[in-house]
Short mmCIF file of C-alpha atoms and ligand atoms in Angstrom, two decimals:
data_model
loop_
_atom_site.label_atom_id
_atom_site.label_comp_id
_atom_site.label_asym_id
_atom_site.label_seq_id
_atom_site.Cartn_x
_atom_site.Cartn_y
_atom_site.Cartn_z
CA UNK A 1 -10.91 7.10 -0.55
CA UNK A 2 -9.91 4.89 2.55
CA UNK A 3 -11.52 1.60 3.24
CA UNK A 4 -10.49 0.39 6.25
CA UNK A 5 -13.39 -2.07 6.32
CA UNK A 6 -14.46 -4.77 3.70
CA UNK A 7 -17.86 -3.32 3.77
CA UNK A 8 -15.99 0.07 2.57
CA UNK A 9 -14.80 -2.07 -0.35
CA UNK A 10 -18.28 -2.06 -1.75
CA UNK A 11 -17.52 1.59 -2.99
CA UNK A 12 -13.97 1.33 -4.60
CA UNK A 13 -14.05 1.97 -8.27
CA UNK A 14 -11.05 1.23 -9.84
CA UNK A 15 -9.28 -1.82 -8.96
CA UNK A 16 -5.76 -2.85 -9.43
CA UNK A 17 -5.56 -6.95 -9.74
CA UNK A 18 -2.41 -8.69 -10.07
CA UNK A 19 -2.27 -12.37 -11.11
CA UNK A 20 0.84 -14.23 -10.52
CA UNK A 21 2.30 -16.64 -12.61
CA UNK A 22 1.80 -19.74 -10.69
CA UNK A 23 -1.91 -19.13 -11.38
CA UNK A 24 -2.01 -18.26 -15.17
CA UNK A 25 -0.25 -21.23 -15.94
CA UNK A 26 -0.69 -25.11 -15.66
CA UNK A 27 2.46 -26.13 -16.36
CA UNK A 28 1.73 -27.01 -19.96
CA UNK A 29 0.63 -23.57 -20.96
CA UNK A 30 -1.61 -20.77 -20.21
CA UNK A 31 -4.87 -21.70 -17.88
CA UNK A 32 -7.51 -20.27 -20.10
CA UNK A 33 -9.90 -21.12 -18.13
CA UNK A 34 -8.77 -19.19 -15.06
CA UNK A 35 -8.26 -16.26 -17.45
CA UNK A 36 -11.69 -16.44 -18.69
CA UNK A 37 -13.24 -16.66 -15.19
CA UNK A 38 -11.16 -13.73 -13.87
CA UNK A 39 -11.87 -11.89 -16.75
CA UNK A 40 -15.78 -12.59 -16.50
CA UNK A 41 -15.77 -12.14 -13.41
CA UNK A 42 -14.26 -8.16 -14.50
CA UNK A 43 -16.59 -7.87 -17.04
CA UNK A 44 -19.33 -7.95 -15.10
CA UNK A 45 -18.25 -6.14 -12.98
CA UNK A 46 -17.45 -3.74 -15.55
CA UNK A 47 -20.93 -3.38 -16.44
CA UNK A 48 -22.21 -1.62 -13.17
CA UNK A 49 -19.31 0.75 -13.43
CA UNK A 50 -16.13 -0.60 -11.80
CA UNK A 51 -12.93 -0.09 -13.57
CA UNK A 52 -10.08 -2.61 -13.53
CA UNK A 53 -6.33 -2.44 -14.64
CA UNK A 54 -4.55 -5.75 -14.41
CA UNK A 55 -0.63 -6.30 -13.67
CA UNK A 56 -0.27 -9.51 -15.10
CA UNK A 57 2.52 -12.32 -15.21
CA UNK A 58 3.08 -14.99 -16.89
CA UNK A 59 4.73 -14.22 -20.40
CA UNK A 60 7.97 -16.01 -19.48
CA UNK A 61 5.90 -19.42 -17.71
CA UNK A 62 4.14 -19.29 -21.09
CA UNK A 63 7.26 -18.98 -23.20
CA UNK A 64 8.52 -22.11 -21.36
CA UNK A 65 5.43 -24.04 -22.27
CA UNK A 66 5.75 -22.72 -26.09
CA UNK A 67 9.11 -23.78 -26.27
CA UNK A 68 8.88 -27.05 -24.17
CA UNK A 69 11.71 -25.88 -21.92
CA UNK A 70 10.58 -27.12 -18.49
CA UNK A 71 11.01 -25.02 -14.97
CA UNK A 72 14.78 -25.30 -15.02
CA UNK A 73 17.33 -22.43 -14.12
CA UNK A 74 17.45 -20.33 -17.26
CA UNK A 75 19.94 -17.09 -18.29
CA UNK A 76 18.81 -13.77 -17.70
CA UNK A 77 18.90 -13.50 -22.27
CA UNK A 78 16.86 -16.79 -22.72
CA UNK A 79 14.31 -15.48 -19.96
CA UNK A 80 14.05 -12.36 -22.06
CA UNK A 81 13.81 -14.39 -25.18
CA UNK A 82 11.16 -16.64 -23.76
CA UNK A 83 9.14 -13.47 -22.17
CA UNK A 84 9.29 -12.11 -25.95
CA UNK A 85 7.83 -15.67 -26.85
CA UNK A 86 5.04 -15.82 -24.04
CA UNK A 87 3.96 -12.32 -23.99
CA UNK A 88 1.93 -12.24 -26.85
CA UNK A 89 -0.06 -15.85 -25.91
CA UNK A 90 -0.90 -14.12 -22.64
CA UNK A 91 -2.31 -10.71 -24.20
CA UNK A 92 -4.03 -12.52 -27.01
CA UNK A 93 -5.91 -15.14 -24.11
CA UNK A 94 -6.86 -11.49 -22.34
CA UNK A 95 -7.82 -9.58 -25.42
CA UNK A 96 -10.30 -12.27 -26.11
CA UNK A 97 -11.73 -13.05 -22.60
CA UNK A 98 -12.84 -9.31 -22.54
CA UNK A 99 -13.95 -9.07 -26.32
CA UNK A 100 -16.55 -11.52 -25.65
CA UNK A 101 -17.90 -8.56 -23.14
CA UNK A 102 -17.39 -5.76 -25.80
CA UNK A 103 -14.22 -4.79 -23.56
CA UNK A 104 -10.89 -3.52 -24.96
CA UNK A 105 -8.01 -4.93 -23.49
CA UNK A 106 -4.38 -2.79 -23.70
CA UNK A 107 -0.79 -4.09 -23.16
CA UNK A 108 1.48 -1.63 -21.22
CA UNK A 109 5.00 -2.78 -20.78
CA UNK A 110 7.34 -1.18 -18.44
CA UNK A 111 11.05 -1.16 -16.87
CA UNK A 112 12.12 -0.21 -13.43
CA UNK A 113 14.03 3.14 -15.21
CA UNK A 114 10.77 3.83 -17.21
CA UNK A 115 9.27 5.12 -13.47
CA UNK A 116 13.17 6.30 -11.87
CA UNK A 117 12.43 10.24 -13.75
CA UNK A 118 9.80 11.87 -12.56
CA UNK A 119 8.23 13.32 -15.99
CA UNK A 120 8.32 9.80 -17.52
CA UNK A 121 6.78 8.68 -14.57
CA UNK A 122 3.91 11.57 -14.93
CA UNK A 123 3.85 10.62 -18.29
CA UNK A 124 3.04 6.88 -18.51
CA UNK A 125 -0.30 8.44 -15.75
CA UNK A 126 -1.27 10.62 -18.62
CA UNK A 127 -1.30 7.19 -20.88
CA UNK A 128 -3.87 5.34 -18.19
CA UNK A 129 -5.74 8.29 -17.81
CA UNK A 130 -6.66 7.95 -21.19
CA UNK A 131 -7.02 4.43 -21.36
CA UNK A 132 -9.34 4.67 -18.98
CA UNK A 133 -11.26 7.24 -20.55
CA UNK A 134 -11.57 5.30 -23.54
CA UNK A 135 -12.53 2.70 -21.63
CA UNK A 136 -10.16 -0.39 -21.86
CA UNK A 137 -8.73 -2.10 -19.55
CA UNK A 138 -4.75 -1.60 -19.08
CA UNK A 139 -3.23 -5.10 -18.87
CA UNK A 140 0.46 -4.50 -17.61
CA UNK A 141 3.48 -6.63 -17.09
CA UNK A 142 6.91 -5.90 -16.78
CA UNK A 143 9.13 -5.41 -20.08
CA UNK A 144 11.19 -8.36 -19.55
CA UNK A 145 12.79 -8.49 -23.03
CA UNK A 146 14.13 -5.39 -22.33
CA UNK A 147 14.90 -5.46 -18.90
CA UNK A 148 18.60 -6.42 -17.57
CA UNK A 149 19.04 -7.38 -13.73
CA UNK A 150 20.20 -3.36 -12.77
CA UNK A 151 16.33 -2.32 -14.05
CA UNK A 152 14.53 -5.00 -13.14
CA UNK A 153 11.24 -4.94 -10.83
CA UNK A 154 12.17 -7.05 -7.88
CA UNK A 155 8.31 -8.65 -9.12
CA UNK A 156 5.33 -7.89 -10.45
CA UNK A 157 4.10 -7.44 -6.75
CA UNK A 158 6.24 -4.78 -6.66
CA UNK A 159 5.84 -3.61 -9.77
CA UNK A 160 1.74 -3.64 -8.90
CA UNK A 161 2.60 -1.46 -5.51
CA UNK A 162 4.60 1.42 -7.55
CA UNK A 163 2.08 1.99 -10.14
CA UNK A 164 -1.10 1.70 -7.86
CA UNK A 165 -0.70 5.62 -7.71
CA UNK A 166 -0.48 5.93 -11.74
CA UNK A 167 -3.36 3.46 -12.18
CA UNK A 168 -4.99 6.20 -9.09
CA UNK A 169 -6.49 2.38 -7.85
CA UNK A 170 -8.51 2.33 -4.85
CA UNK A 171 -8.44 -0.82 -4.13
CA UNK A 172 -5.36 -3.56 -5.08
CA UNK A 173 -6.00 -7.42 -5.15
CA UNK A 174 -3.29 -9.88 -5.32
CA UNK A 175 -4.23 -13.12 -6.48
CA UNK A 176 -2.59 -16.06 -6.17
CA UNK A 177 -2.52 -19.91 -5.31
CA UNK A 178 -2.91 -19.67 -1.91
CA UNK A 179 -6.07 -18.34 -0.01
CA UNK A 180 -4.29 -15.36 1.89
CA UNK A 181 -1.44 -15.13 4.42
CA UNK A 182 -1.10 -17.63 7.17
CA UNK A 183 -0.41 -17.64 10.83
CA UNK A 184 2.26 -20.56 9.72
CA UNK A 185 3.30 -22.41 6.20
CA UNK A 186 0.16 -24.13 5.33
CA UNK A 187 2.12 -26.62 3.08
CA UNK A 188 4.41 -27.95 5.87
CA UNK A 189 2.04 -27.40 9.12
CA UNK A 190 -1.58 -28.92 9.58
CA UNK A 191 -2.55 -26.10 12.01
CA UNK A 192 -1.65 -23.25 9.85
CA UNK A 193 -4.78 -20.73 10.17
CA UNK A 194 -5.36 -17.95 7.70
CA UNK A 195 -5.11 -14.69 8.83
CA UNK A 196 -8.28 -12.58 7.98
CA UNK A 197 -7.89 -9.16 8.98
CA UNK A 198 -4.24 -7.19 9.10
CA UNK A 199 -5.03 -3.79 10.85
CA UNK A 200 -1.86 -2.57 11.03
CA UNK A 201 1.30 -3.62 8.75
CA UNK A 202 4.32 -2.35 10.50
CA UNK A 203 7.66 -2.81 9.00
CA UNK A 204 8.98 -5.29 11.35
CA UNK A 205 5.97 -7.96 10.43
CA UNK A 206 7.36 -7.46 6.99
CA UNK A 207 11.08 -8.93 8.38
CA UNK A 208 9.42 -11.81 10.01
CA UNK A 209 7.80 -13.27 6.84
CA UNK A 210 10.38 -15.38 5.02
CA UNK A 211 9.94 -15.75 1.47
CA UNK A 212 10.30 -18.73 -0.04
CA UNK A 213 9.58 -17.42 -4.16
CA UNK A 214 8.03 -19.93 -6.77
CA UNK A 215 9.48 -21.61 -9.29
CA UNK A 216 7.63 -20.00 -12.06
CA UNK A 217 7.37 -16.26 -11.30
CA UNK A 218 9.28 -13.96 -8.81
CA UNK A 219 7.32 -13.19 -5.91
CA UNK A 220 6.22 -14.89 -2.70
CA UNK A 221 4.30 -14.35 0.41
CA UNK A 222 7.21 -11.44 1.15
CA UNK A 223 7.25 -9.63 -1.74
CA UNK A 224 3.05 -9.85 -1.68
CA UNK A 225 3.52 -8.25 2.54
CA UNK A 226 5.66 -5.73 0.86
CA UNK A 227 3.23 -4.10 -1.71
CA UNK A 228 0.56 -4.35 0.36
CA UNK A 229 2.39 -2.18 3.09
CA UNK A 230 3.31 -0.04 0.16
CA UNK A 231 -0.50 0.17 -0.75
CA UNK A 232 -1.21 0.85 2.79
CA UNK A 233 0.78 3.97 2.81
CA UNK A 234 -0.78 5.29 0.55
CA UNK A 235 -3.69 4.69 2.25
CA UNK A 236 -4.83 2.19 -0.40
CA UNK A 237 -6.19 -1.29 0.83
CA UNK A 238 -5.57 -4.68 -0.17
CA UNK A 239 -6.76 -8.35 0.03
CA UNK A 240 -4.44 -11.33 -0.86
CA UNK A 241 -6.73 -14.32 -2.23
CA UNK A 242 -6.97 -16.82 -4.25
CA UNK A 243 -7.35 -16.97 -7.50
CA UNK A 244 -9.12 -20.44 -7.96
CA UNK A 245 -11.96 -19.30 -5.88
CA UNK A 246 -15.29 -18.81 -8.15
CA UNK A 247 -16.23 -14.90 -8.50
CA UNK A 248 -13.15 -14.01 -6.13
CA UNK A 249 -13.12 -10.46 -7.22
CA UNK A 250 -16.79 -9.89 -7.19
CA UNK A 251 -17.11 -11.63 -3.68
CA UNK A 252 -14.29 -8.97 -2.28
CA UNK A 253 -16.24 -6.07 -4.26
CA UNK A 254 -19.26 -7.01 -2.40
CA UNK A 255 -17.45 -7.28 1.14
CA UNK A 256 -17.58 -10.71 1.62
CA UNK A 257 -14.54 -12.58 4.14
CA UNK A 258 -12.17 -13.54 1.36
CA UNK A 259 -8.56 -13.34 1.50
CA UNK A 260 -6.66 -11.54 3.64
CA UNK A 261 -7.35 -7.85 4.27
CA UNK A 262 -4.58 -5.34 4.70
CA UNK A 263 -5.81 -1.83 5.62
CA UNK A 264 -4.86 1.50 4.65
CA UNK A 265 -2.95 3.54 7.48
CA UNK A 266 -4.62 5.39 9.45
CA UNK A 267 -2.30 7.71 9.94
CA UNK A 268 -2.51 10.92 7.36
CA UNK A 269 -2.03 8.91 3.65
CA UNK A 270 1.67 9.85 1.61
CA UNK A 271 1.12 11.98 -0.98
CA UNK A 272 1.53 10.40 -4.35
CA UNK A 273 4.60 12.29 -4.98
CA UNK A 274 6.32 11.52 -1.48
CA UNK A 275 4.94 7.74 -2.64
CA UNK A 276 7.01 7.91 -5.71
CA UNK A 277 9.99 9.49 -3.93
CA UNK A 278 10.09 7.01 -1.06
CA UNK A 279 9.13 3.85 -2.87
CA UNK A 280 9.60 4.52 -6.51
CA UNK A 281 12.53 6.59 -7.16
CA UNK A 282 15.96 5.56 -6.92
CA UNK A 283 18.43 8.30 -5.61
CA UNK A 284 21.45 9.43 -8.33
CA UNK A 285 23.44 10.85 -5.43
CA UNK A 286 24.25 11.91 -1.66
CA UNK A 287 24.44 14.51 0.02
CA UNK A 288 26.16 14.48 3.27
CA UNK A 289 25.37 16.91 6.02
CA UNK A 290 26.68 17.72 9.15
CA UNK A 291 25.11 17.49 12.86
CA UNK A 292 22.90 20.70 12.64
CA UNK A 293 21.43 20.50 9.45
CA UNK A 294 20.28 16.58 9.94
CA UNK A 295 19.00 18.09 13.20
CA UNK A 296 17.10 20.27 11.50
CA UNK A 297 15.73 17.96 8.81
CA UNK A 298 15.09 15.14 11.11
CA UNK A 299 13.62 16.50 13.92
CA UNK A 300 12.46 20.10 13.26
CA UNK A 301 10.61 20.00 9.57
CA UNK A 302 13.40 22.10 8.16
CA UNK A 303 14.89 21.83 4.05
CA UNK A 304 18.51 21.21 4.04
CA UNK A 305 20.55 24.49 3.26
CA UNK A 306 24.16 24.83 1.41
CA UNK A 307 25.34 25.70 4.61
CA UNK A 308 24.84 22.73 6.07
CA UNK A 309 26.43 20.62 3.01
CA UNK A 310 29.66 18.84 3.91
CA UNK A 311 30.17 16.79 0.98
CA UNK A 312 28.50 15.27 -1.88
CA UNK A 313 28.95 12.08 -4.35
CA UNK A 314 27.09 10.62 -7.32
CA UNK A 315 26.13 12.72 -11.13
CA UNK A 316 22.88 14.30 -11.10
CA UNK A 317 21.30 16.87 -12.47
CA UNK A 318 18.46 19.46 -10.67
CA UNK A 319 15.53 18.04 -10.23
CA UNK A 320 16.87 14.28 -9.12
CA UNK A 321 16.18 12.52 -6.39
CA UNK A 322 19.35 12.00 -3.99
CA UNK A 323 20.02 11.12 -0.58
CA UNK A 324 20.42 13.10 2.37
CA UNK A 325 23.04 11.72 4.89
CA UNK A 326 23.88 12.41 7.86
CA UNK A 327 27.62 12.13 10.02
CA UNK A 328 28.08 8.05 10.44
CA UNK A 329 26.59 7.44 6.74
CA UNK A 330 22.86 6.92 7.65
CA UNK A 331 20.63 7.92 5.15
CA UNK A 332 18.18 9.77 6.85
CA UNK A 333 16.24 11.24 3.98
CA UNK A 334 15.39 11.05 -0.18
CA UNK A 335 14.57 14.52 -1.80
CA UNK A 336 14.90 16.19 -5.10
CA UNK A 337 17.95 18.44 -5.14
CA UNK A 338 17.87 21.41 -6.71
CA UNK A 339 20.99 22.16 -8.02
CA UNK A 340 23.61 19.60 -10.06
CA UNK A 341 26.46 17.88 -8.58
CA UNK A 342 29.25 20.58 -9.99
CA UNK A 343 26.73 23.22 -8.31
CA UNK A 344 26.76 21.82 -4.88
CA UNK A 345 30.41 21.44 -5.09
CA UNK A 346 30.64 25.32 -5.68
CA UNK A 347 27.73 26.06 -2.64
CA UNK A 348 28.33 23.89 0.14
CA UNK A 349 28.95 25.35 2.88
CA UNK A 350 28.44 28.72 1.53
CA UNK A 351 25.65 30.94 3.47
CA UNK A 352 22.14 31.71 1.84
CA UNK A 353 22.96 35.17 0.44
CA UNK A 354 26.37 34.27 -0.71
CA UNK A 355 24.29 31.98 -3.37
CA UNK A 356 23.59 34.22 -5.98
CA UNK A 357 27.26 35.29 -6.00
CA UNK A 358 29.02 32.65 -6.31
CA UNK A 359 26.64 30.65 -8.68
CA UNK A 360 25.68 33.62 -10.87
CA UNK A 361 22.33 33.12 -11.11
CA UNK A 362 19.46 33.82 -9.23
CA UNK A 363 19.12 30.19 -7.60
CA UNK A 364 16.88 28.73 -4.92
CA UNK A 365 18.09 29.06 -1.61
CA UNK A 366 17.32 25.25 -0.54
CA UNK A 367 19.23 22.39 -1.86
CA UNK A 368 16.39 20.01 -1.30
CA UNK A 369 12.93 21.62 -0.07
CA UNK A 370 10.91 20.04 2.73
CA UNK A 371 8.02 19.80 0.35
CA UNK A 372 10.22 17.62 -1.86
CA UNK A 373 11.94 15.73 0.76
CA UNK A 374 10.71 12.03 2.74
CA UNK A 375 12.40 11.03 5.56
CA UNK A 376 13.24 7.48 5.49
CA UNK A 377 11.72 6.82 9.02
CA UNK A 378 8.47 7.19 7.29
CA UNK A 379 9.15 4.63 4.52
CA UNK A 380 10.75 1.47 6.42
N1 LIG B 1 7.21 -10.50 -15.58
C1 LIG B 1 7.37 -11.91 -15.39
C2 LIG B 1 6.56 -12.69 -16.43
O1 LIG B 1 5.64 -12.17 -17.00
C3 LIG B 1 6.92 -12.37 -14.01
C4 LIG B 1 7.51 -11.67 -12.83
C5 LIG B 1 6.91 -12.17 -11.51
O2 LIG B 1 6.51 -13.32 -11.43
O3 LIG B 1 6.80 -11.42 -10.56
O4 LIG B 1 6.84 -13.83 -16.64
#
């Protein structure tokens, strides 16, 4: 479904909300009253059949408060520690916010690498599918215990915009402390106006936002741009708001000017798989091609063939996403290769029917199909 008009909002039925750290906590420990009037706001919702799954932060601003260690530069271990501390605080004040409705909250923590391969990806949709069968609602953060810088989410906005196809939302709110995305910093400048409606997010308006972080979670203004335009190509929309305004999410479920609005492209939505490849998936290899075969794949719809293979780097197996690149070391596209590293070495170059031959085995005859393939022109 594509709403590229608030009134179109009316009909989304499951909702993806993320709630930032700056507005779970007061400094001093969790805001359970914020929680409670976010999560009432939900359960009522809830009742005339909306479905929500929340990506929540928060566990490591609440760990600080626990342990009385104020908003001072911490180590990546004693972050993990404290998320270890805070996480269960923040599922217990959500578990009970939606008992009082008869509504089953359930934690899902995840890494970066728990969405990098493919069938673990697929897998963790199977898991929501069912929670949402059941009926709960799937309360999500990132795994931070676990999570060491090389797997980390850049932030929970981003980690919000990669599962928005897992969750199948059709709608994502981002809720924050501020009431949307302004024409300038409202904190330093008088004049700054909100910005109600973006029609269009094109990658460049994406460079021109600065992001200035918080103290207490990871994302800004920036990161918030980012997964929306990730949203967008998907053709999902989504509204930036505030999270201190009274029945926010109702209010943008009925339509109503809250927020800003980022539409879905208009242009034909990526699939969920070229989603995954182009946002989610982080390539194990290269593949570098010479001048005719990036013609082919850039400009003519074409899969990449051996024959075109000039080199290769990086360990991967078939079935993992690498990169194609072309003379000059642009990376032009990301694709799933179809044969292992040792394979390519042994093929490249080598003509279609030679395959067979010299791999001894009946193999495909593309190293990266065009159905498996995203150019990177589409993605930035
Ligand atoms: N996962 C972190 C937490 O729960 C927050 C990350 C972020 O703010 O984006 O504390």
């Amino acid at each position: 479904m594509k709403s590229g008009t608030r009134a179109g909002l009316k009909k989304c039925k499951r909702i993806l909300v993320k709630i930032g750290s700056q507005v779970l906590n007061t400094g001093h420990g969790l805001n359970n009253r914020v929680i409670e009037r976010l999560c009432d706001d939900m359960a009522l919702m809830r009742d005339r059949g909306r479905e929500f799954a929340l990506v929540s932060s928060g566990a490591i601003a609440e760990g600080r408060a626990i342990m009385r260690i104020g908003d001072v530069k911490t180590a990546l271990s004693k972050k993990q520690a404290l998320a270890a501390i805070g996480q269960g605080s923040l599922m217990r004040a959500y578990t009970d916010a939606f008992r009082r409705y008869g509504y089953t909250a359930a934690q899902i923590l995840i890494t970066r690498e728990d969405l990098d391969e493919r069938r673990r990806y697929l897998n963790i949709r199977n898991t929501f599918s069912s929670l949402f069968e059941m009926g709960a609602v799937p309360v999500i953060n990132e795994n931070d215990t676990v999570a060491v810088e090389e797997i980390q989410f850049t932030d929970n906005d981003m980690l919000a915009a990669m599962i928005l196809p897992l969750v199948e939302a059709q709608l994502l709110i981002i809720l924050t402390d501020i009431e949307g995305l302004y024409s300038k910093d409202p904190k330093a400048h008088d004049d700054a106006a909100i910005i109600r409606e973006i029609p269009e997010l094109r990658p460049r308006d994406l460079k021109a936002f600065g992001d200035g972080g918080n103290p207490l979670g990871r994302g800004g203004i920036g990161s918030k741009l980012q997964a929306s335009y990730r949203a967008s190509m998907l053709g999902v929309p989504t509204i930036i708001a505030s999270a201190y305004i009274p029945q926010v999410i109702s209010s943008i479920l009925e339509g109503k000017e809250v927020g800003t609005f980022v539409h879905p492209r208009k242009k034909a939505a990526l699939s969920q798989k070229d989603h995954w490849l182009g946002f989610v998936s982080r390539p194990k290899g290269k593949i570098f091609v010479d001048e005719g075969a990036a013609a082919m794949v850039l400009h003519k719809g074409k899969s990449l063939l051996p024959v075109g293979v000039v080199d290769v780097e990086g360990s991967f197996l078939a079935g993992d996403p690498v990169e194609i690149v072309q003379k000059g070391g642009l990376a032009i596209a990301v694709g799933l290769c179809n044969f292992t590293t040792e394979e390519i070495i042994k093929i490249m170059g080598a003509g279609t029917k030679d395959l067979a031959l010299i791999l001894d085995y009946d193999c495909d005859e593309e190293v990266v199909h065009r159905n498996n393939m995203i150019l990177r022109k589409e993605i930035l």
